[in-house]
Short mmCIF file of C-alpha atoms in Angstrom, two decimals:
data_model
loop_
_atom_site.label_atom_id
_atom_site.label_comp_id
_atom_site.label_asym_id
_atom_site.label_seq_id
_atom_site.Cartn_x
_atom_site.Cartn_y
_atom_site.Cartn_z
CA MET B 265 23.75 -21.93 4.38
CA LYS B 266 26.61 -23.01 2.18
CA THR B 267 28.46 -20.54 -0.02
CA PHE B 268 27.34 -20.57 -3.63
CA ASN B 269 29.76 -22.40 -5.91
CA LEU B 270 30.37 -21.35 -9.51
CA PHE B 271 27.90 -23.85 -10.96
CA THR B 272 25.13 -22.61 -8.68
CA VAL B 273 25.95 -19.02 -9.61
CA ILE B 274 25.62 -19.80 -13.31
CA LEU B 275 22.22 -21.44 -12.79
CA SER B 276 21.11 -18.61 -10.56
CA LEU B 277 22.14 -15.96 -13.08
CA SER B 278 20.07 -17.66 -15.75
CA PHE B 279 17.12 -17.51 -13.36
CA PHE B 280 17.57 -13.80 -12.69
CA ILE B 281 17.89 -12.91 -16.37
CA SER B 282 14.76 -14.80 -17.41
CA SER B 283 12.46 -15.03 -14.43
CA PHE B 284 12.62 -11.52 -13.02
CA ASN B 285 12.21 -9.90 -16.42
CA ARG B 286 9.06 -11.96 -16.91
CA ILE B 287 7.38 -10.67 -13.81
CA ASP B 288 8.50 -7.06 -14.17
CA ASN B 289 5.16 -5.75 -15.32
CA SER B 290 2.10 -6.47 -13.24
CA ASN B 291 -0.25 -3.52 -12.98
CA SER B 292 -3.73 -3.74 -11.50
CA LEU B 293 -5.92 -6.31 -13.18
CA TYR B 294 -6.61 -5.41 -16.83
CA LYS B 295 -5.69 -1.74 -16.50
CA ASN B 296 -7.41 -0.83 -19.77
CA SER B 297 -10.69 -2.42 -18.79
CA PRO B 298 -13.20 -0.71 -16.46
CA ALA B 299 -14.61 -4.07 -15.47
CA ALA B 300 -11.15 -5.25 -14.63
CA THR B 301 -10.55 -2.51 -12.12
CA LYS B 302 -13.57 -3.74 -10.22
CA LEU B 303 -11.97 -7.13 -9.78
CA ASN B 304 -9.63 -5.57 -7.25
CA ASN B 305 -12.36 -3.93 -5.24
CA THR B 306 -15.18 -5.54 -3.28
CA ASP B 307 -16.58 -9.03 -3.40
CA LEU B 308 -19.73 -7.48 -4.87
CA ASP B 309 -17.79 -5.98 -7.79
CA LEU B 310 -15.97 -9.29 -8.26
CA GLU B 311 -19.29 -11.10 -8.48
CA LYS B 312 -20.70 -8.60 -11.01
CA THR B 313 -17.63 -8.93 -13.22
CA SER B 314 -17.74 -12.72 -13.13
CA ASN B 315 -21.49 -12.83 -13.82
CA ASP B 316 -20.99 -10.69 -16.91
CA PHE B 317 -18.17 -12.89 -18.18
CA PHE B 318 -19.90 -16.22 -17.64
CA LYS B 319 -23.11 -14.92 -19.17
CA ARG B 320 -21.25 -14.25 -22.41
CA TYR B 321 -19.21 -17.46 -22.19
CA SER B 322 -21.99 -19.73 -20.98
CA ASP B 323 -20.14 -22.98 -21.76
CA LEU B 324 -17.76 -22.13 -18.93
CA LYS B 325 -20.39 -21.58 -16.23
CA LYS B 326 -19.69 -24.93 -14.63
CA TYR B 327 -16.13 -23.77 -13.93
CA LYS B 328 -17.12 -20.43 -12.44
CA SER B 329 -16.43 -21.29 -8.82
CA ASP B 330 -12.97 -22.65 -9.55
CA VAL B 331 -12.07 -19.81 -11.89
CA MET B 332 -13.04 -17.14 -9.39
CA SER B 333 -11.10 -18.88 -6.63
CA LEU B 334 -7.97 -17.97 -8.60
CA TYR B 335 -8.77 -14.26 -8.35
CA LYS B 336 -10.32 -14.01 -4.91
CA ASN B 337 -8.24 -12.11 -2.35
CA ARG B 338 -5.69 -11.18 -5.01
CA SER B 339 -4.52 -7.60 -5.27
CA LEU B 340 -1.78 -7.98 -7.85
CA GLY B 341 -3.94 -8.31 -10.93
CA SER B 342 -3.62 -10.29 -14.11
CA ILE B 343 -2.44 -13.89 -13.96
CA TRP B 344 -1.67 -14.50 -17.63
CA PHE B 345 -0.60 -11.08 -18.92
CA ASP B 346 2.47 -8.85 -18.69
CA GLU B 347 1.31 -5.42 -19.85
CA GLU B 348 -0.36 -6.00 -23.26
CA GLN B 349 0.99 -9.48 -24.05
CA VAL B 350 0.27 -12.97 -22.82
CA ASN B 351 3.14 -13.84 -20.52
CA GLU B 352 5.28 -16.95 -20.71
CA PHE B 353 3.10 -18.74 -18.18
CA GLY B 354 0.12 -18.29 -20.50
CA SER B 355 2.15 -19.70 -23.36
CA VAL B 356 3.19 -22.69 -21.26
CA LEU B 357 -0.45 -23.34 -20.36
CA TYR B 358 -1.57 -23.20 -23.99
CA GLU B 359 1.19 -25.56 -25.15
CA LYS B 360 0.43 -28.03 -22.38
CA ALA B 361 -3.28 -27.90 -23.16
CA LYS B 362 -2.71 -28.48 -26.89
CA ASN B 363 -0.46 -31.46 -26.15
CA THR B 364 -2.87 -33.14 -23.72
CA ASN B 365 -4.71 -36.04 -25.33
CA ASP B 366 -8.49 -35.76 -25.51
CA LEU B 367 -8.51 -32.29 -23.95
CA VAL B 368 -11.17 -30.09 -25.49
CA ILE B 369 -10.06 -26.46 -25.38
CA PRO B 370 -13.11 -24.28 -24.65
CA TYR B 371 -13.62 -21.33 -27.00
CA GLN B 372 -10.55 -22.47 -28.84
CA LYS B 373 -10.90 -19.92 -31.65
CA GLU B 374 -10.91 -17.01 -29.22
CA ILE B 375 -7.97 -18.43 -27.26
CA GLU B 376 -5.93 -19.19 -30.38
CA GLN B 377 -6.05 -15.58 -31.52
CA LEU B 378 -4.29 -14.58 -28.32
CA PHE B 379 -1.21 -16.45 -29.53
CA ASP B 380 -1.46 -15.46 -33.21
CA SER B 381 0.42 -12.22 -33.82
CA SER B 382 -1.27 -11.78 -37.17
CA ALA B 383 -4.78 -12.13 -35.78
CA GLU B 384 -6.90 -9.15 -34.86
CA ASN B 385 -7.57 -9.53 -31.16
CA LYS B 386 -10.94 -8.08 -30.22
CA LEU B 387 -11.03 -9.48 -26.71
CA SER B 388 -10.72 -7.23 -23.70
CA LYS B 389 -7.89 -8.14 -21.36
CA THR B 390 -10.51 -9.07 -18.77
CA ASP B 391 -12.07 -11.65 -21.07
CA ALA B 392 -8.70 -12.89 -22.29
CA ASP B 393 -7.33 -13.43 -18.79
CA MET B 394 -10.48 -15.18 -17.56
CA LEU B 395 -10.56 -17.39 -20.67
CA LEU B 396 -7.01 -18.53 -19.92
CA SER B 397 -7.94 -19.10 -16.27
CA SER B 398 -10.85 -21.23 -17.47
CA LEU B 399 -8.47 -23.16 -19.70
CA TYR B 400 -6.22 -23.72 -16.70
CA ILE B 401 -9.14 -25.17 -14.74
CA VAL B 402 -10.04 -27.50 -17.61
CA TYR B 403 -6.41 -28.56 -17.95
CA ALA B 404 -5.95 -29.03 -14.17
CA LYS B 405 -9.06 -31.16 -13.81
CA LYS B 406 -8.01 -33.29 -16.76
CA ASN B 407 -4.51 -33.88 -15.38
CA ASN B 408 -5.21 -33.90 -11.65
CA THR B 409 -5.16 -37.44 -10.29
CA GLU B 410 -6.47 -36.22 -6.92
CA ALA B 411 -10.07 -35.67 -7.93
CA LYS B 412 -11.02 -33.99 -4.68
CA LYS B 413 -8.08 -31.60 -4.65
CA LYS B 414 -9.34 -28.01 -4.58
CA VAL B 415 -8.06 -25.81 -7.38
CA SER B 416 -6.44 -22.65 -6.01
CA TYR B 417 -4.11 -19.86 -6.98
CA ASP B 418 -1.36 -21.47 -4.86
CA ALA B 419 -1.76 -24.69 -6.85
CA LEU B 420 -1.57 -22.68 -10.05
CA LEU B 421 1.68 -21.11 -8.89
CA LYS B 422 3.20 -24.50 -8.25
CA ASP B 423 2.03 -25.71 -11.67
CA PHE B 424 3.21 -22.78 -13.76
CA LEU B 425 5.11 -20.09 -11.88
CA ASN B 426 8.16 -22.10 -10.95
CA TYR B 427 11.58 -22.24 -12.53
CA SER B 428 11.41 -25.88 -13.52
CA THR B 429 8.08 -25.69 -15.34
CA ILE B 430 8.98 -22.63 -17.43
CA GLU B 431 12.40 -23.91 -18.41
CA GLU B 432 11.11 -27.41 -19.15
CA ALA B 433 8.47 -25.98 -21.42
CA SER B 434 10.97 -23.89 -23.38
CA ALA B 435 14.44 -25.41 -23.14
CA LYS B 436 13.74 -28.90 -21.75
CA ASN B 437 17.00 -28.70 -19.82
CA VAL B 438 16.27 -28.10 -16.14
CA LYS B 439 16.37 -30.89 -13.59
CA ASP B 440 13.35 -31.76 -11.46
CA ASP B 441 15.16 -30.73 -8.29
CA ALA B 442 15.01 -27.11 -9.45
CA VAL B 443 11.33 -26.87 -8.46
CA VAL B 444 10.82 -24.39 -5.64
CA SER B 445 8.79 -26.12 -2.94
CA PHE B 446 9.06 -23.41 -0.26
CA ASP B 447 5.93 -21.28 -0.73
CA GLN B 448 7.68 -18.19 0.65
CA TYR B 449 9.24 -17.95 -2.82
CA TYR B 450 5.89 -17.18 -4.40
CA LYS B 451 4.93 -14.72 -1.67
CA LEU B 452 8.17 -12.84 -2.25
CA GLN B 453 7.50 -12.97 -5.97
CA ASP B 454 4.18 -11.22 -5.42
CA ALA B 455 5.90 -8.63 -3.21
CA LEU B 456 8.47 -8.11 -5.96
CA LYS B 457 5.68 -7.21 -8.35
CA GLN B 458 4.36 -4.62 -5.92
CA TYR B 459 7.76 -2.99 -5.46
CA LYS B 460 8.47 -2.93 -9.19
CA LYS B 461 5.14 -1.24 -9.70
CA LEU B 462 6.02 1.26 -6.96
CA ASP B 463 9.40 1.87 -8.62
CA ARG B 464 7.75 2.59 -11.96
CA SER B 465 5.35 5.05 -10.33
CA LYS B 466 8.25 7.41 -9.46
CA LYS B 467 6.42 8.33 -6.23
CA TRP B 468 9.23 7.21 -3.91
CA LYS B 469 10.94 10.41 -2.75
CA PRO B 470 13.67 10.66 -0.08
CA ILE B 471 12.47 11.82 3.33
CA VAL B 472 14.39 15.00 4.16
CA PRO B 473 14.34 15.65 7.94
CA ALA B 474 13.30 19.15 8.90
CA GLU B 475 16.02 19.44 11.55
CA THR B 476 19.77 18.84 11.56
CA PRO B 477 20.91 17.06 13.62
CA TYR B 478 17.88 14.82 13.55
CA LYS B 479 15.54 14.98 16.52
CA GLU B 480 13.43 11.97 17.52
CA LEU B 481 9.73 12.34 16.70
CA ARG B 482 7.04 11.24 19.14
CA PRO B 483 3.22 11.37 19.19
CA ASP B 484 1.75 14.90 18.98
CA ALA B 485 4.94 16.28 17.43
CA GLU B 486 4.51 18.64 14.48
CA SER B 487 7.05 18.70 11.66
CA SER B 488 7.35 18.56 7.88
CA THR B 489 9.18 15.27 8.47
CA ILE B 490 5.91 13.84 9.79
CA ALA B 491 4.12 14.62 6.52
CA GLN B 492 6.88 12.87 4.55
CA VAL B 493 6.73 9.81 6.80
CA ARG B 494 2.97 9.76 6.36
CA THR B 495 3.32 9.68 2.56
CA ARG B 496 5.94 6.93 2.78
CA LEU B 497 3.74 4.70 4.95
CA TYR B 498 0.81 5.33 2.62
CA LEU B 499 2.88 4.13 -0.35
CA LEU B 500 3.92 1.05 1.63
CA GLY B 501 0.34 0.19 2.55
CA ASP B 502 0.68 0.78 6.29
CA LEU B 503 -1.63 3.79 6.02
CA LYS B 504 -4.92 3.75 4.11
CA HIS B 505 -5.08 7.50 3.45
CA ASP B 506 -2.51 10.27 3.13
CA SER B 507 -3.94 13.34 4.84
CA LYS B 508 -0.63 15.25 4.32
CA SER B 509 -0.88 16.34 7.96
CA GLU B 510 2.34 17.38 9.72
CA VAL B 511 0.94 16.34 13.10
CA TYR B 512 1.92 12.94 14.58
CA ASP B 513 -1.67 11.85 15.26
CA ARG B 514 -3.40 8.60 16.23
CA GLU B 515 -3.75 7.46 12.62
CA LEU B 516 -0.01 7.79 12.04
CA MET B 517 0.77 6.09 15.36
CA ASP B 518 -1.07 2.97 14.21
CA ALA B 519 0.74 3.02 10.86
CA VAL B 520 4.15 3.45 12.51
CA MET B 521 3.44 0.52 14.81
CA LYS B 522 2.41 -1.66 11.88
CA TYR B 523 5.54 -0.66 9.96
CA LYS B 524 7.81 -1.36 12.92
CA VAL B 525 6.33 -4.74 13.79
CA ARG B 526 6.53 -6.13 10.27
CA ASN B 527 10.11 -4.91 9.86
CA GLY B 528 11.38 -6.26 13.17
CA PHE B 529 11.83 -2.97 15.00
CA LYS B 530 11.03 -2.42 18.66
CA PRO B 531 7.24 -1.89 18.86
CA ASN B 532 6.89 1.71 20.00
CA TYR B 533 5.89 5.05 18.49
CA ILE B 534 9.32 6.71 18.47
CA LEU B 535 10.61 7.68 15.03
CA ALA B 536 14.38 7.64 15.45
CA GLU B 537 16.97 8.52 12.82
CA GLU B 538 17.60 4.84 12.07
CA HIS B 539 13.93 4.41 11.13
CA ILE B 540 14.08 7.33 8.71
CA LYS B 541 17.25 5.88 7.18
CA GLU B 542 15.52 2.55 6.68
CA MET B 543 12.53 4.27 5.08
CA ASN B 544 14.94 6.04 2.72
CA ILE B 545 16.47 2.85 1.31
CA PRO B 546 15.83 3.12 -2.46
CA VAL B 547 13.11 0.96 -3.96
CA SER B 548 15.72 -0.49 -6.31
CA ASP B 549 17.60 -1.84 -3.29
CA LYS B 550 14.39 -3.35 -1.92
CA ILE B 551 13.84 -5.04 -5.27
CA THR B 552 17.35 -6.49 -5.15
CA THR B 553 16.73 -7.73 -1.61
CA LEU B 554 13.51 -9.47 -2.68
CA LYS B 555 15.33 -11.17 -5.56
CA LEU B 556 18.12 -12.37 -3.30
CA ASN B 557 15.69 -13.87 -0.82
CA MET B 558 13.71 -15.57 -3.58
CA GLU B 559 17.01 -17.19 -4.50
CA ARG B 560 17.51 -18.24 -0.89
CA CYS B 561 14.16 -20.00 -0.99
CA ARG B 562 15.73 -22.44 -3.45
CA GLU B 563 18.16 -23.49 -0.73
CA ILE B 564 15.44 -24.48 1.71
CA ALA B 565 15.23 -28.26 1.81
CA SER B 566 12.13 -29.63 0.11
CA GLN B 567 11.24 -31.59 3.25
CA MET B 568 10.42 -28.32 4.99
CA ALA B 569 7.49 -27.76 2.63
CA ASN B 570 6.28 -31.28 3.33
CA SER B 571 6.97 -31.43 7.06
CA ASP B 572 4.05 -31.17 9.47
CA GLU B 573 6.31 -29.87 12.25
CA TYR B 574 9.45 -27.75 12.26
CA VAL B 575 11.27 -24.88 13.92
CA LEU B 576 12.53 -21.97 11.84
CA VAL B 577 14.98 -19.44 13.22
CA ASN B 578 15.59 -16.42 11.02
CA VAL B 579 18.72 -14.55 12.05
CA PRO B 580 18.06 -11.10 10.47
CA SER B 581 14.57 -10.82 11.99
CA TYR B 582 15.73 -12.24 15.37
CA GLU B 583 12.74 -14.56 15.47
CA MET B 584 11.94 -18.21 16.09
CA ILE B 585 8.78 -19.72 14.61
CA TYR B 586 7.41 -23.12 15.64
CA VAL B 587 5.07 -24.69 13.07
CA LYS B 588 2.92 -27.76 13.59
CA ASN B 589 0.20 -29.21 11.37
CA GLY B 590 0.73 -26.38 8.94
CA LYS B 591 0.02 -23.66 11.52
CA VAL B 592 2.24 -21.31 13.47
CA GLN B 593 2.02 -22.45 17.10
CA LEU B 594 4.52 -20.07 18.65
CA LYS B 595 6.72 -17.10 17.81
CA SER B 596 9.55 -15.94 20.02
CA PRO B 597 12.18 -13.20 19.85
CA VAL B 598 15.74 -14.51 19.84
CA PHE B 599 19.24 -13.10 20.02
CA VAL B 600 22.00 -14.63 17.98
CA GLY B 601 25.75 -14.65 17.43
CA ALA B 602 27.76 -11.45 17.34
CA PRO B 603 29.53 -10.57 14.05
CA LEU B 604 32.76 -12.18 15.31
CA THR B 605 30.93 -15.34 16.49
CA LYS B 606 28.20 -15.64 13.87
CA THR B 607 25.36 -18.12 14.24
CA THR B 608 25.86 -20.82 11.63
CA ILE B 609 23.21 -21.06 8.89
CA PHE B 610 22.22 -24.71 8.46
CA ASN B 611 19.48 -27.33 8.82
CA GLY B 612 19.31 -29.94 11.57
CA GLU B 613 17.00 -32.01 13.74
CA ILE B 614 16.10 -31.37 17.36
CA ASP B 615 16.47 -34.77 19.02
CA ARG B 616 16.29 -33.93 22.73
CA ILE B 617 15.27 -31.33 25.26
CA VAL B 618 17.47 -30.78 28.30
CA PHE B 619 15.95 -29.31 31.46
CA SER B 620 18.01 -27.57 34.16
CA PRO B 621 21.12 -27.85 32.00
CA TYR B 622 24.74 -27.54 32.98
CA TRP B 623 26.70 -25.08 30.86
CA THR B 624 30.14 -26.34 29.97
CA VAL B 625 32.05 -23.16 29.24
CA PRO B 626 33.93 -23.32 25.90
CA GLN B 627 37.69 -23.27 26.29
CA SER B 628 37.91 -20.14 24.16
CA ILE B 629 35.77 -18.28 26.72
CA VAL B 630 37.76 -19.75 29.60
CA GLN B 631 41.04 -18.61 28.03
CA ASN B 632 39.88 -15.21 26.80
CA GLU B 633 37.43 -14.17 29.54
CA LEU B 634 37.49 -16.32 32.69
CA LYS B 635 41.12 -17.23 33.24
CA SER B 636 42.16 -13.77 34.44
CA LYS B 637 39.03 -13.44 36.63
CA ILE B 638 39.66 -16.80 38.30
CA ALA B 639 43.28 -15.82 38.94
CA ALA B 640 42.24 -12.50 40.48
CA ASP B 641 39.47 -13.97 42.66
CA PRO B 642 39.76 -17.50 44.11
CA ASN B 643 36.03 -17.45 44.92
CA TYR B 644 34.98 -16.42 41.40
CA LEU B 645 33.74 -19.88 40.34
CA ALA B 646 31.70 -20.43 43.52
CA GLU B 647 30.16 -16.97 43.27
CA LYS B 648 29.05 -17.68 39.69
CA ASN B 649 27.64 -21.12 40.62
CA MET B 650 30.43 -22.75 38.63
CA GLU B 651 32.71 -25.71 39.24
CA MET B 652 35.77 -27.35 37.73
CA VAL B 653 35.12 -30.90 36.46
CA ASN B 654 37.78 -32.95 34.66
CA GLY B 655 39.68 -29.81 33.77
CA GLN B 656 36.62 -28.06 32.37
CA VAL B 657 34.64 -25.20 33.84
CA ARG B 658 30.91 -25.70 33.99
CA GLN B 659 28.04 -23.71 35.45
CA LYS B 660 25.54 -25.57 37.61
CA PRO B 661 21.78 -25.60 36.89
CA GLY B 662 19.78 -22.69 38.21
CA PRO B 663 17.99 -19.47 37.24
CA ASP B 664 21.29 -17.65 36.67
CA ASN B 665 22.73 -20.37 34.42
CA SER B 666 23.80 -18.84 31.08
CA LEU B 667 21.63 -21.43 29.27
CA GLY B 668 18.62 -20.58 31.40
CA LEU B 669 16.30 -23.38 32.43
CA VAL B 670 16.06 -25.45 29.24
CA LYS B 671 17.96 -26.10 26.03
CA PHE B 672 17.06 -27.74 22.70
CA MET B 673 19.73 -29.91 21.15
CA PHE B 674 20.32 -30.68 17.46
CA PRO B 675 23.66 -32.39 16.73
CA ASN B 676 25.99 -30.34 14.53
CA SER B 677 29.71 -29.85 14.05
CA ASP B 678 29.62 -26.23 15.24
CA ASP B 679 28.10 -27.13 18.64
CA ILE B 680 25.25 -24.69 18.07
CA TYR B 681 22.05 -25.17 20.06
CA MET B 682 18.99 -23.22 21.17
CA HIS B 683 18.38 -22.32 24.79
CA ASP B 684 16.70 -20.17 27.39
CA THR B 685 18.57 -17.20 28.89
CA PRO B 686 18.48 -15.25 32.16
CA SER B 687 19.38 -12.08 30.23
CA LYS B 688 15.81 -11.17 29.28
CA THR B 689 16.58 -7.44 29.07
CA LEU B 690 18.65 -8.07 25.94
CA PHE B 691 15.42 -8.71 24.04
CA ASP B 692 14.59 -5.02 24.41
CA PHE B 693 17.28 -4.16 21.85
CA GLU B 694 16.40 -3.92 18.16
CA LYS B 695 19.74 -5.33 16.98
CA ARG B 696 20.26 -8.52 18.96
CA THR B 697 23.67 -10.00 18.13
CA PHE B 698 25.05 -10.84 21.57
CA SER B 699 25.80 -14.57 21.78
CA HIS B 700 28.84 -16.68 20.99
CA GLY B 701 26.85 -18.38 18.23
CA CYS B 702 24.01 -20.16 19.99
CA ILE B 703 20.36 -19.09 19.70
CA ASN B 704 18.92 -17.53 22.86
CA LEU B 705 15.14 -17.80 23.20
CA LYS B 706 12.88 -15.40 25.05
CA MET B 707 10.01 -17.93 25.20
CA ALA B 708 11.94 -21.14 25.79
CA LYS B 709 9.50 -22.51 28.37
CA GLU B 710 6.57 -21.92 26.02
CA LEU B 711 8.42 -23.77 23.25
CA ALA B 712 8.96 -26.73 25.56
CA TYR B 713 5.25 -26.76 26.38
CA ALA B 714 4.33 -26.66 22.68
CA MET B 715 6.81 -29.31 21.52
CA LEU B 716 5.85 -31.76 24.27
CA LYS B 717 2.08 -31.59 23.82
CA ASP B 718 2.13 -34.99 22.12
CA TYR B 719 3.93 -36.53 25.10
CA PRO B 720 1.21 -37.07 27.78
CA GLU B 721 3.73 -37.73 30.52
CA TRP B 722 5.18 -34.24 30.06
CA THR B 723 2.48 -32.09 31.62
CA PRO B 724 3.14 -28.35 32.13
CA ALA B 725 3.56 -29.05 35.84
CA LYS B 726 6.20 -31.71 35.16
CA ILE B 727 8.00 -29.39 32.73
CA ASP B 728 8.03 -26.60 35.35
CA LYS B 729 9.44 -28.98 37.94
CA ALA B 730 12.12 -30.25 35.58
CA MET B 731 13.13 -26.69 34.73
CA ALA B 732 13.47 -25.84 38.41
CA GLY B 733 15.65 -28.85 39.19
CA LYS B 734 19.17 -28.88 40.64
CA THR B 735 20.34 -31.68 38.35
CA GLU B 736 20.25 -31.93 34.58
CA ASN B 737 17.32 -33.87 33.08
CA SER B 738 17.49 -34.86 29.41
CA PHE B 739 14.51 -36.14 27.41
CA LYS B 740 15.03 -37.78 24.02
CA LEU B 741 12.24 -37.05 21.51
CA THR B 742 10.74 -40.10 19.83
CA LYS B 743 10.10 -37.94 16.76
CA LYS B 744 12.89 -35.58 15.78
CA VAL B 745 11.82 -32.05 14.89
CA PRO B 746 13.51 -30.38 11.90
CA ILE B 747 15.11 -27.02 12.60
CA TYR B 748 16.06 -24.52 9.91
CA ILE B 749 18.44 -21.72 10.83
CA THR B 750 17.96 -19.30 7.97
CA TYR B 751 19.11 -15.92 6.74
CA PHE B 752 16.19 -14.11 5.11
CA THR B 753 16.45 -10.33 4.99
CA SER B 754 12.93 -10.16 3.60
CA LEU B 755 9.95 -12.38 4.40
CA VAL B 756 6.19 -12.25 3.97
CA ASN B 757 4.27 -13.08 7.15
CA GLU B 758 1.05 -15.06 7.50
CA ASN B 759 -0.94 -11.83 7.06
CA GLY B 760 0.64 -11.17 3.68
CA GLU B 761 2.79 -8.30 5.01
CA ILE B 762 6.34 -7.94 3.70
CA GLY B 763 9.14 -7.35 6.20
CA PHE B 764 12.70 -6.17 5.51
CA PHE B 765 15.37 -6.89 8.09
CA GLN B 766 18.94 -5.78 8.76
CA ASP B 767 21.69 -7.56 6.87
CA VAL B 768 23.48 -8.20 10.17
CA TYR B 769 26.22 -10.46 8.74
CA ASN B 770 26.53 -8.65 5.35
CA ARG B 771 25.44 -11.77 3.53
CA ASP B 772 23.22 -9.81 1.13
CA THR B 773 26.18 -7.76 -0.03
CA ASN B 774 28.29 -10.86 -0.56
CA LEU B 775 25.54 -12.76 -2.36
CA THR B 776 24.76 -9.80 -4.62
CA GLU B 777 28.39 -9.55 -5.65
CA GLU B 778 28.42 -13.27 -6.48
CA LEU B 779 25.18 -13.30 -8.45
CA VAL B 780 25.03 -9.87 -10.05
CA PRO B 781 28.43 -8.16 -9.63
CA GLU B 782 27.39 -5.19 -11.72
CA ASN B 783 24.46 -4.49 -9.39
CA LYS B 784 26.05 -3.50 -6.07
CA VAL B 785 23.79 -3.24 -3.04
CA ALA B 786 23.83 0.32 -1.71
CA ASP B 787 25.27 0.93 1.73
CA LYS B 788 22.40 0.62 4.17
#
């Protein structure tokens, strides 16, 4: 990922000042309305609320299904309101609707009073929000050229909750390429609302360990620290109820596992000091992290959102994700470059897969690590299955080869690629920065299987044979696969769970200082 230049910083600052203030307030749906609270409960309550609304606004009944699709499965509440006022997105919608030829605004009198400060507004927030959602449906159907396209909350986000739309509606000065096409942006935006709400609640208290020095906590342990951890995981949504118990019981074990998995920790039940420290990171820092990663979403190439196949490697979470036809086909742990030999953040295209690869040892490694060993032991190269070819040291194919049994090539100036590794035990570590810059895959064979499914000649048996060969075998893909090496320290997974990951290369700190120098990220 390229360093932000001054122009980008200026644009980004304008985004932070306007956009994040707009979404600061998002309490549960219509907090002053009893009916509204029900919208966040069961499907039955949702149905009762909608029936009541559409009974009173009968002209809108034909839009009921589409309107309710905007609210279904949402837990963050109102779409068109910030606290007691219609938000900027609601204003954009109303202006667009008014300026659309031949568009009949339903219940126009009631909707107009929402934007008239002198008018006496007698509508409940429930009715007001659902009226604006109905207006959105009317507007979308009028302006949607794809008649069969299903209206959804995601589509609404892309229409109204992006930087370009808001700025175009108000200042008319933002270029089209400012639209955020990577949907992770909107997922992080929803998470930001949750954490701002948590921050306002003042319920986030530091966990104070009962013992000094800290002693690891395991199942069946009893400690006041356990009760504090329980409360923390309840606030984060990993635990449904807070029993206040000081005993590390089965219920807490499940919550700890959920917390660890989504945050990239080793999946076990041990509560070490580093986990308590992570739980004690202030909510304000989490909010800053979410903002930074929303900004990073702007750097993701638009073709990623439109591509039916791609590989994404996220350095802070030490994970590779292979996506095809819009679905995650494979996830694999990875280890990446050490702080002195960082993995480069960039986009590329995988153009070939190499089975039973040779490893040509970089001259820097030869000079700094191998030269003295070769001088001390004349048999060193033979013992390591290496050979000297044209003045270069290379390791022959085989199970002990440093690249493992297969590598995935994507041309780049830094000579970074993705490959298998014989060092499988390194995946047991939580912080996995071991390589000289390349990406080491735990499930390299499985990725080869998945990527070659559309190539009938490459059966699993043939792949296995090629990986067990004594000579290198390179296959050029007829369709290149985009690869995105990213640096997201927070991401929302396919289950809607937010994960926060270690800032292993200190890029968050650097980016925060560039974008908001007065808002330093606390030492984590």
